[in-house]
mmCIF file of C-alpha atoms in Angstrom:
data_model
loop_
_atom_site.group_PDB
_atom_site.id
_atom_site.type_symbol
_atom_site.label_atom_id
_atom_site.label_comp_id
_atom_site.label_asym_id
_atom_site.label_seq_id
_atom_site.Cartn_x
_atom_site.Cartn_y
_atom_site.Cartn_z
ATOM 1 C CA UNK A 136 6.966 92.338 -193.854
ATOM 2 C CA UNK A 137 9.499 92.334 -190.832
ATOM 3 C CA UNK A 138 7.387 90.075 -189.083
ATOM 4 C CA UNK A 139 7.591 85.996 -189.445
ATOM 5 C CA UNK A 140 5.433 84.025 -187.594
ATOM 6 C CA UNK A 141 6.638 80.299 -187.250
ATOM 7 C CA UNK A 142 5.231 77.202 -185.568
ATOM 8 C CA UNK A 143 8.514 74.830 -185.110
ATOM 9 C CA UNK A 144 7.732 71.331 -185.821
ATOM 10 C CA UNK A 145 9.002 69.767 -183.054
ATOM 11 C CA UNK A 146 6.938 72.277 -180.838
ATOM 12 C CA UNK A 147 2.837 72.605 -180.545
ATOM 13 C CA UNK A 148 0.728 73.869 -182.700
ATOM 14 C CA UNK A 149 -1.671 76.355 -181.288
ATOM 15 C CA UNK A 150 -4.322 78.012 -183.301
ATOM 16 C CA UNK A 151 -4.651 81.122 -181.318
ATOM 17 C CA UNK A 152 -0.552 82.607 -181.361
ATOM 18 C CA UNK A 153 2.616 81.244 -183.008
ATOM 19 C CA UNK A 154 5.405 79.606 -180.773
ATOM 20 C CA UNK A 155 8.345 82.123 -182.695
ATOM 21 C CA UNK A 156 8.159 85.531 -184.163
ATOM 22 C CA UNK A 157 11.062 86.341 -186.404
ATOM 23 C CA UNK A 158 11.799 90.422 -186.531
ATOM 24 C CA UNK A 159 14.066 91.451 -189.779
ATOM 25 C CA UNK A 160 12.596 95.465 -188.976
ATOM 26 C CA UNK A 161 14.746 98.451 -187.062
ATOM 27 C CA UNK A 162 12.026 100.210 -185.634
ATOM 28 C CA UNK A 163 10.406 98.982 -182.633
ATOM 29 C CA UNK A 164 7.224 100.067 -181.379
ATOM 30 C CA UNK A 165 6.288 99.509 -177.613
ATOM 31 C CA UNK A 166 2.637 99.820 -176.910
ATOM 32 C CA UNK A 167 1.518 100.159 -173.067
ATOM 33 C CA UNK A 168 -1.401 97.849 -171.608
ATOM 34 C CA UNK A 169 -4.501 98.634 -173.183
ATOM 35 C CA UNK A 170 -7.316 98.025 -171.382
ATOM 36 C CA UNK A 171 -11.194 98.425 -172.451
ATOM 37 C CA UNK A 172 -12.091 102.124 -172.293
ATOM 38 C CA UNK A 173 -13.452 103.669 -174.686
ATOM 39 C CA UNK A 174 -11.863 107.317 -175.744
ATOM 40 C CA UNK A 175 -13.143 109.371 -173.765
ATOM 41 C CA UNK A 176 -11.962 106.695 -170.731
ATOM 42 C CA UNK A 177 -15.196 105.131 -169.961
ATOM 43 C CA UNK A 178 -15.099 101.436 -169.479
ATOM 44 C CA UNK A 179 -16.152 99.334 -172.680
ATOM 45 C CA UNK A 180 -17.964 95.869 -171.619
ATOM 46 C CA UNK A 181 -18.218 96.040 -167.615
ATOM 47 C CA UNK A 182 -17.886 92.672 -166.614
ATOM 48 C CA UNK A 183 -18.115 90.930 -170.312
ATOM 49 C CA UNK A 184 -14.672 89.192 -170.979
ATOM 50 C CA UNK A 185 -14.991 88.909 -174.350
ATOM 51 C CA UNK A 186 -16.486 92.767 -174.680
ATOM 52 C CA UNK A 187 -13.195 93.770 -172.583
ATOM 53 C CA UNK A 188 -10.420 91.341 -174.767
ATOM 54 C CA UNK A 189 -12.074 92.854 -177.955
ATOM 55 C CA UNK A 190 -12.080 96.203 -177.369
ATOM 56 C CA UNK A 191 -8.554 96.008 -175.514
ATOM 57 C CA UNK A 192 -7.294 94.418 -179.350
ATOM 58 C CA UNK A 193 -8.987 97.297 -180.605
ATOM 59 C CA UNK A 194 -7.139 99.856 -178.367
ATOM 60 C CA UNK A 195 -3.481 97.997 -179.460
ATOM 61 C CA UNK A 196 -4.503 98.299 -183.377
ATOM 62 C CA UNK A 197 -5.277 102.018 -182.604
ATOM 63 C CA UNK A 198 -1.706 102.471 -180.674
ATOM 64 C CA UNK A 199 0.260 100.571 -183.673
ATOM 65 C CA UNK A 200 -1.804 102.894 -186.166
ATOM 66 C CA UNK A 201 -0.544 105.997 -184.250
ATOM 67 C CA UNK A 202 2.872 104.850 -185.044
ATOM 68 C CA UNK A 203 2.302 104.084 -188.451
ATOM 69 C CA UNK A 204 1.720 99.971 -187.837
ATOM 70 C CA UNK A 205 -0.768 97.643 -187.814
ATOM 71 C CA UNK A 206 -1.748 93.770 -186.641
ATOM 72 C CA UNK A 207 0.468 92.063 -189.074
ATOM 73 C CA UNK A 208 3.351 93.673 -187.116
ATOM 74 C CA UNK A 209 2.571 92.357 -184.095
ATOM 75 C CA UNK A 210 6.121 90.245 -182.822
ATOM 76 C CA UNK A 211 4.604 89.505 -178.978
ATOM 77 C CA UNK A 212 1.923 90.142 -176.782
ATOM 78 C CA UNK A 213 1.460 90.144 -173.377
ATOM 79 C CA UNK A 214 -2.029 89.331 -171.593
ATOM 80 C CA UNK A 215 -2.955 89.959 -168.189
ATOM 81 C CA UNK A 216 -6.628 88.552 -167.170
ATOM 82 C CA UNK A 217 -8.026 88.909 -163.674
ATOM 83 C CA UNK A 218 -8.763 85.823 -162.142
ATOM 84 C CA UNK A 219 -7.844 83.717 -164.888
ATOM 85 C CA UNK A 220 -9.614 80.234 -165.109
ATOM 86 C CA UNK A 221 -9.018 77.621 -168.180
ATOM 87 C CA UNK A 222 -13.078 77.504 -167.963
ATOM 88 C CA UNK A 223 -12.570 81.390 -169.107
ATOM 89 C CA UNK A 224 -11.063 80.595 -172.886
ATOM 90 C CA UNK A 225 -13.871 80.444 -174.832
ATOM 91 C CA UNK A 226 -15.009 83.792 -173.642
ATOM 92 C CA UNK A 227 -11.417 85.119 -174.217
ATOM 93 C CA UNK A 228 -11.288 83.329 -177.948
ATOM 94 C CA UNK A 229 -14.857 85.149 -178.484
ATOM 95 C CA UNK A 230 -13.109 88.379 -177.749
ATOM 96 C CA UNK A 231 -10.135 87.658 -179.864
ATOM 97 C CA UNK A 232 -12.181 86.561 -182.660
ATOM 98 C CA UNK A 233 -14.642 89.218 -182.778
ATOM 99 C CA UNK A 234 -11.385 92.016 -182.722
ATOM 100 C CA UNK A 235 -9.946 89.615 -185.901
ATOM 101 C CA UNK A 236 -13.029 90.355 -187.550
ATOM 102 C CA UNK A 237 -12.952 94.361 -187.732
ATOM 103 C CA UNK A 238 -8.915 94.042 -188.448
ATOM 104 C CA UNK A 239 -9.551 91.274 -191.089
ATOM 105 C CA UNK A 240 -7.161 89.467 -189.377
ATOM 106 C CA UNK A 241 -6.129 87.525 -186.704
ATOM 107 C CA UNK A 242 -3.845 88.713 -183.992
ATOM 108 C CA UNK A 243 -1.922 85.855 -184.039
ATOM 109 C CA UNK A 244 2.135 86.464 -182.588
ATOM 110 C CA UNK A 245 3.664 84.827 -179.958
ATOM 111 C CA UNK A 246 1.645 85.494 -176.999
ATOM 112 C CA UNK A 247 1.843 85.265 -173.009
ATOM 113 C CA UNK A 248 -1.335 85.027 -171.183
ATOM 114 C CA UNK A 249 -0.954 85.707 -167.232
ATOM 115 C CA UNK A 250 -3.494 85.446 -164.710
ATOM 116 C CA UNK A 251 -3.933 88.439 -161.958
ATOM 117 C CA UNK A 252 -5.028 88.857 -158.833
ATOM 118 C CA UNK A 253 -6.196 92.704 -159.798
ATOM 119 C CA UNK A 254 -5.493 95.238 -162.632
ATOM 120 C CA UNK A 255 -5.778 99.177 -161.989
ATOM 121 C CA UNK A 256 -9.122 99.338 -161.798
ATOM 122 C CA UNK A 257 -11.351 97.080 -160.314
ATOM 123 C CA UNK A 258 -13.546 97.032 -163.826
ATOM 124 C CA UNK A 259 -10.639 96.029 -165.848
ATOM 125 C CA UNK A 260 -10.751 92.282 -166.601
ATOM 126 C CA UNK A 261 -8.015 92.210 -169.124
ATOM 127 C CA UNK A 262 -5.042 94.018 -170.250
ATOM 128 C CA UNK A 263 -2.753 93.930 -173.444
ATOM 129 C CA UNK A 264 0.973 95.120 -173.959
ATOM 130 C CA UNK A 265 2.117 94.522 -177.246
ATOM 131 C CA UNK A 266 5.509 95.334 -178.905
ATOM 132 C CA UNK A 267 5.611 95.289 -182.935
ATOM 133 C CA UNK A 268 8.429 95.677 -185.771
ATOM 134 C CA UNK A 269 8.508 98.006 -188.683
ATOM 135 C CA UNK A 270 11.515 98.217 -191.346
#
């Protein structure tokens, strides 16, 4: 794998990413913010956080599988949620937990989550970027 995933000791531990992601790989894949549409563009989940998170995971594993990766090589995401509340994670762990379940795995890298004001349409509630590393 080109991918580590490390939790330094002298930093948290935090189930849902890793603090470090260590990339031995040369190719880099850049995947645009996925949002929860379906593929034909219809919205997936309208106003269900956890509906919108899973199928925006689901849109990422489909963009890493067009270029030939997959979950495991994952090195960051970024995740934008609209109005973002701490009262809001357990809805947003439901999402990421239900997308681990169809991959068999957990999406786990070194992660950014950033609230928003607004995304590009108002029935967007979350959006994904991710960037991986193949060798």
């Amino acid at each position: 794998m080109s991918i580590t995933l490390v939790n330094p000791d002298a930093l948290p531990k935090v189930d849902a990413y890793r603090q470090v992601s260590v990339a031995t790989g040369s190719k880099l894949i850049f995947v645009a913010g996925q949002v929860s549409v379906d593929a034909e563009g219809a919205t997936v989940g309208a106003g269900d956080l956890a509906a919108q998170v899973e199928q925006s995971y689901l849109n990422v594993a489909t963009a890493l599988a067009a270029a030939g990766a997959g979950i495991a090589d994952l090195a960051k995401v970024t995740v934008y949620v609209v109005d973002w509340t701490p009262d809001k994670m357990a809805q947003f762990a439901e999402g990421i937990a239900r997308a681990a379940a169809k991959f068999g795995v957990a999406p786990v890298p070194p992660g950014t989550l950033i609230g928003v004001a607004a995304l590009a349409d108002p029935a967007y509630l979350v959006e994904i970027e991710a960037t991986a590393v193949l060798d």
